[in-house]
């Protein structure tokens, strides 16, 4: 069987922040060993208190792992369902990673095209790389309708008003400076066609994204967060570029 045709059973779209999960679970394991060896010397209610730091490290680690395995595909379907698909859209996935949103968009835009842009940072996603994502698009049967591009969200290598739908999940918060994140939002507004929509999911800074997009003249709504199915809890900014100018020109 072709390697590209086999979908990994566990976390086919990668594990987010793998280093952070590893550190959390390693510290919890270490504290557990210390507790089991040394904790025997401590008596009474203090013993229970000693379990708390273990829980504080292990719980977020397992919750993040659970999101990558089960929550991510579900959340990305929820994000894609916010758009009423015509089927011929030009889609851009900013920070596509292993391509969960890219494949989902291509499955919905059967007569369109979806482009995934990324810097492929290993710290943000396990197995992150353009070749991995290309293989995933082959495996999902959408390679003919998808393109993979190395690029930065702050300088999108695309012409003005060339995209109908911009999607993004857990990418923009990785840009360290506030100015850089605002620049990325302005880039997203720039490439959107009149009438186009941006669906930006993230764990923080959603208010800043909304404010920047509003300043660019887009109408903005917020959805979520969904603390039961995503960790850290994710929310979505939904921003639409007015097509008033284009409609007036058409009529
Ligand atoms: C946590 S991963 C999420 C990947 C994918 N969207 C998903 O939901 O599985 C964040 C992704 O954003 C990418 N990224 C971070 N900063 C970026 C930037 N400035 N421009 C483009 N991609 C970026 C990382 O390389 C990584 O692939």
Coordinates of C-alpha atoms and ligand atoms in Angstrom, one line a residue:
X1 CA 0.0 0.0 0.0
X2 CA 1.2 3.5 -0.8
X3 CA 2.5 5.3 2.4
X4 CA 0.5 8.5 1.5
X5 CA -2.7 6.4 1.3
X6 CA -2.5 5.3 4.9
X7 CA -4.2 7.7 7.4
X8 CA -2.4 7.5 10.8
X9 CA -4.8 6.1 13.4
X10 CA -3.7 8.5 16.2
X11 CA -3.6 12.3 15.6
X12 CA -3.4 12.2 11.7
X13 CA -3.3 16.1 11.7
X14 CA -0.4 16.3 14.2
X15 CA -0.1 17.1 17.9
X16 CA -0.1 20.8 18.8
X17 CA 2.7 22.2 20.9
X18 CA 4.3 18.7 21.4
X19 CA 7.2 20.1 23.5
X20 CA 4.9 21.7 26.0
X21 CA 2.9 18.5 26.3
X22 CA 6.1 16.5 26.8
X23 CA 7.4 18.9 29.5
X24 CA 4.0 18.9 31.4
X25 CA 3.7 15.1 31.4
X26 CA 7.4 14.6 32.3
X27 CA 7.2 17.0 35.3
X28 CA 3.9 15.2 36.4
X29 CA 5.6 11.8 36.1
X30 CA 8.7 13.0 38.0
X31 CA 6.5 14.5 40.8
X32 CA 4.5 11.3 40.9
X33 CA 7.7 9.2 41.5
X34 CA 8.9 11.6 44.2
X35 CA 5.4 11.5 45.8
X36 CA 5.4 7.7 45.7
X37 CA 8.8 7.4 47.2
X38 CA 8.9 10.4 49.6
X39 CA 5.2 10.9 50.1
X40 CA 5.1 7.7 52.2
X41 CA 6.9 9.7 54.9
X42 CA 4.2 12.4 55.0
X43 CA 1.1 11.6 56.9
X44 CA -2.4 13.1 57.1
X45 CA -4.1 15.7 54.9
X46 CA -0.7 17.0 53.7
X47 CA -0.4 13.8 51.5
X48 CA -3.5 14.9 49.5
X49 CA -2.1 18.4 49.0
X50 CA 1.1 16.9 47.6
X51 CA -1.0 15.4 44.7
X52 CA -2.2 18.8 43.6
X53 CA 0.9 19.9 41.7
X54 CA 0.9 16.5 39.9
X55 CA -2.7 17.1 38.8
X56 CA -1.9 20.7 37.7
X57 CA 0.8 19.4 35.3
X58 CA -0.8 16.2 34.1
X59 CA -4.4 17.6 33.5
X60 CA -3.4 20.3 30.9
X61 CA -1.0 17.9 29.2
X62 CA -3.6 15.2 28.7
X63 CA -6.3 17.8 27.8
X64 CA -4.0 19.2 25.0
X65 CA -3.2 15.7 23.8
X66 CA -7.0 15.0 23.7
X67 CA -7.7 18.1 21.7
X68 CA -5.1 17.1 19.1
X69 CA -6.5 13.6 18.8
X70 CA -10.3 14.1 19.1
X71 CA -11.0 17.8 19.4
X72 CA -9.2 19.2 16.4
X73 CA -11.1 17.5 13.6
X74 CA -14.4 18.3 15.3
X75 CA -13.5 22.0 15.9
X76 CA -12.2 22.4 12.3
X77 CA -15.5 21.0 11.0
X78 CA -17.4 23.4 13.2
X79 CA -15.3 26.3 11.8
X80 CA -15.8 25.2 8.2
X81 CA -19.6 24.9 8.8
X82 CA -19.7 28.7 9.5
X83 CA -19.5 29.3 5.8
X84 CA -22.3 28.6 3.3
X85 CA -20.2 26.8 0.6
X86 CA -21.0 27.5 -3.0
X87 CA -18.3 25.0 -4.1
X88 CA -16.2 27.2 -6.3
X89 CA -14.3 29.2 -3.7
X90 CA -10.7 30.2 -3.6
X91 CA -9.6 29.3 -0.1
X92 CA -6.5 30.2 1.9
X93 CA -5.5 28.4 5.1
X94 CA -3.1 30.5 7.1
X95 CA -0.7 28.3 9.2
X96 CA -2.1 25.1 7.6
X97 CA 0.3 22.8 9.5
X98 CA -0.6 19.2 8.5
X99 CA -3.6 20.5 6.6
X100 CA -6.7 19.6 8.6
X101 CA -8.5 22.8 7.5
X102 CA -7.0 22.7 4.0
X103 CA -8.4 19.2 3.3
X104 CA -11.7 20.1 4.8
X105 CA -12.0 23.2 2.7
X106 CA -11.0 21.3 -0.5
X107 CA -13.7 18.7 0.2
X108 CA -16.3 21.5 0.3
X109 CA -15.0 23.5 -2.6
X110 CA -15.2 20.8 -5.3
X111 CA -14.8 23.3 -8.2
X112 CA -12.5 25.6 -6.3
X113 CA -9.0 25.6 -5.0
X114 CA -7.4 25.7 -1.5
X115 CA -3.9 27.0 -0.7
X116 CA -2.1 26.2 2.6
X117 CA 0.6 28.6 3.8
X118 CA 3.0 27.9 6.6
X119 CA 6.4 28.4 8.1
X120 CA 6.5 24.8 9.2
X121 CA 7.6 25.4 12.8
X122 CA 8.4 22.1 14.5
X123 CA 7.7 23.5 18.0
X124 CA 4.1 24.3 17.1
X125 CA 3.0 20.9 15.6
X126 CA 4.5 17.4 15.5
X127 CA 5.7 16.3 12.1
X128 CA 5.2 19.7 10.6
X129 CA 6.5 20.1 7.0
X130 CA 5.4 20.8 3.5
X131 CA 6.1 17.2 2.3
X132 CA 4.0 15.7 5.1
X133 CA 1.1 18.0 4.2
X134 CA 1.4 17.2 0.5
X135 CA 1.2 13.5 1.4
X136 CA -1.8 14.2 3.5
X137 CA -3.6 15.9 0.6
X138 CA -2.8 12.8 -1.6
X139 CA -4.1 10.5 1.1
X140 CA -7.4 12.6 1.4
X141 CA -7.9 12.6 -2.3
X142 CA -7.8 16.4 -2.7
X143 CA -4.2 17.0 -4.0
X144 CA -5.6 18.3 -7.4
X145 CA -7.5 21.0 -5.6
X146 CA -4.9 22.1 -3.1
X147 CA -1.6 23.9 -3.2
X148 CA 1.1 24.1 -0.4
X149 CA 3.2 27.2 -0.1
X150 CA 6.0 28.2 2.4
X151 CA 5.3 31.7 3.6
X152 CA 4.6 34.1 6.5
X153 CA 1.2 35.2 7.6
X154 CA 2.6 38.7 7.9
X155 CA 3.5 38.9 4.2
X156 CA 1.0 36.7 2.3
X157 CA 2.4 36.0 -1.2
X158 CA -1.0 36.6 -2.8
X159 CA -2.5 39.4 -4.8
X160 CA -5.1 41.8 -3.3
X161 CA -8.7 40.6 -3.3
X162 CA -7.9 37.1 -4.7
X163 CA -9.4 34.9 -1.9
X164 CA -13.1 34.1 -1.1
X165 CA -12.5 32.3 2.2
X166 CA -9.6 32.6 4.6
X167 CA -9.4 30.0 7.4
X168 CA -6.9 29.7 10.2
X169 CA -6.6 27.6 13.3
X170 CA -4.2 28.2 16.2
X171 CA -1.7 30.1 14.0
X172 CA -1.8 33.8 14.7
X173 CA -1.0 33.7 18.4
X174 CA 2.4 32.2 17.5
X175 CA 3.4 35.5 16.1
X176 CA 5.2 37.0 19.1
X177 CA 4.6 40.8 18.7
X178 CA 1.1 42.5 18.8
X179 CA 2.2 44.5 15.7
X180 CA 3.0 41.3 13.9
X181 CA -0.4 39.8 14.6
X182 CA -2.1 43.0 13.5
X183 CA -0.1 43.0 10.3
X184 CA -1.2 39.4 9.7
X185 CA -4.8 40.4 10.1
X186 CA -4.4 43.3 7.7
X187 CA -2.8 40.9 5.2
X188 CA -5.9 38.6 5.6
X189 CA -8.2 41.6 5.0
X190 CA -6.1 42.6 1.9
X191 CA -6.3 39.3 0.1
X192 CA -10.0 38.8 0.8
X193 CA -12.3 39.5 -2.2
X194 CA -15.4 41.8 -1.6
X195 CA -18.0 39.6 -0.1
X196 CA -15.3 37.2 1.2
X197 CA -15.1 35.8 4.7
X198 CA -12.3 35.2 7.2
X199 CA -12.8 32.5 9.9
X200 CA -10.0 32.8 12.4
X201 CA -9.8 30.4 15.3
X202 CA -7.4 30.9 18.2
X203 CA -6.8 30.5 21.9
X204 CA -6.1 34.2 22.7
X205 CA -5.9 37.7 21.2
X206 CA -9.3 37.3 19.5
X207 CA -10.4 40.8 20.6
X208 CA -7.3 42.2 18.9
X209 CA -7.9 40.3 15.7
X210 CA -11.6 41.6 15.7
X211 CA -10.5 45.2 16.3
X212 CA -7.9 45.1 13.5
X213 CA -10.3 43.6 11.0
X214 CA -13.0 46.1 12.0
X215 CA -10.5 48.9 11.4
X216 CA -10.0 47.4 7.9
X217 CA -13.7 47.9 7.3
X218 CA -14.8 44.3 7.8
X219 CA -18.0 43.4 9.7
X220 CA -17.0 41.1 12.6
X221 CA -18.8 38.5 14.8
X222 CA -17.4 36.2 17.5
X223 CA -18.2 32.6 18.2
X224 CA -17.3 30.3 21.1
X225 CA -15.2 29.6 23.1
X226 CA -15.8 25.8 23.3
X227 CA -14.1 24.7 26.6
X228 CA -15.5 21.2 26.6
X229 CA -14.2 20.1 23.2
X230 CA -11.0 22.3 22.8
X231 CA -8.0 22.9 25.0
X232 CA -6.9 25.5 25.5
X233 CA -10.5 26.7 24.8
X234 CA -10.7 28.1 21.3
X235 CA -12.9 30.9 19.9
X236 CA -13.6 32.1 16.4
X237 CA -13.5 35.5 14.8
X238 CA -15.7 35.6 11.7
X239 CA -15.1 38.7 9.5
X240 CA -16.8 39.6 6.3
X241 CA -15.6 42.1 3.7
X242 CA -18.4 44.2 2.3
X243 CA -19.3 43.6 -1.4
X244 CA -21.3 46.8 -1.6
X245 CA -18.7 48.4 -4.0
X246 CA -18.6 45.2 -6.2
X247 CA -22.4 44.9 -6.2
X248 CA -22.8 48.6 -7.1
X249 CA -20.3 48.1 -10.0
X250 CA -22.1 45.0 -11.2
X251 CA -25.6 46.7 -11.2
Ligands
LIG1 C1 -0.5 24.8 16.4 S1 -0.1 24.7 14.6 C2 -1.8 24.5 13.9 C3 -1.7 24.0 12.5 C4 -3.1 23.7 11.9 N1 -3.7 25.0 11.6 C5 -3.9 22.8 12.8 O1 -5.0 23.3 13.3 O2 -3.6 21.7 12.9 C6 0.3 26.4 14.2 C7 0.9 26.5 12.8 O3 1.1 27.9 12.5 C8 2.3 28.0 11.8 N2 2.8 29.3 11.9 C9 3.3 29.9 13.0 N3 3.6 31.2 12.8 C10 3.3 31.4 11.5 C11 3.5 32.5 10.6 N4 3.9 33.7 11.0 N5 3.1 32.4 9.3 C12 2.6 31.2 8.8 N6 2.5 30.1 9.6 C13 2.8 30.2 10.9 C14 3.2 26.9 12.4 O4 4.3 26.5 11.7 C15 2.2 25.8 12.6 O5 2.1 24.9 11.5

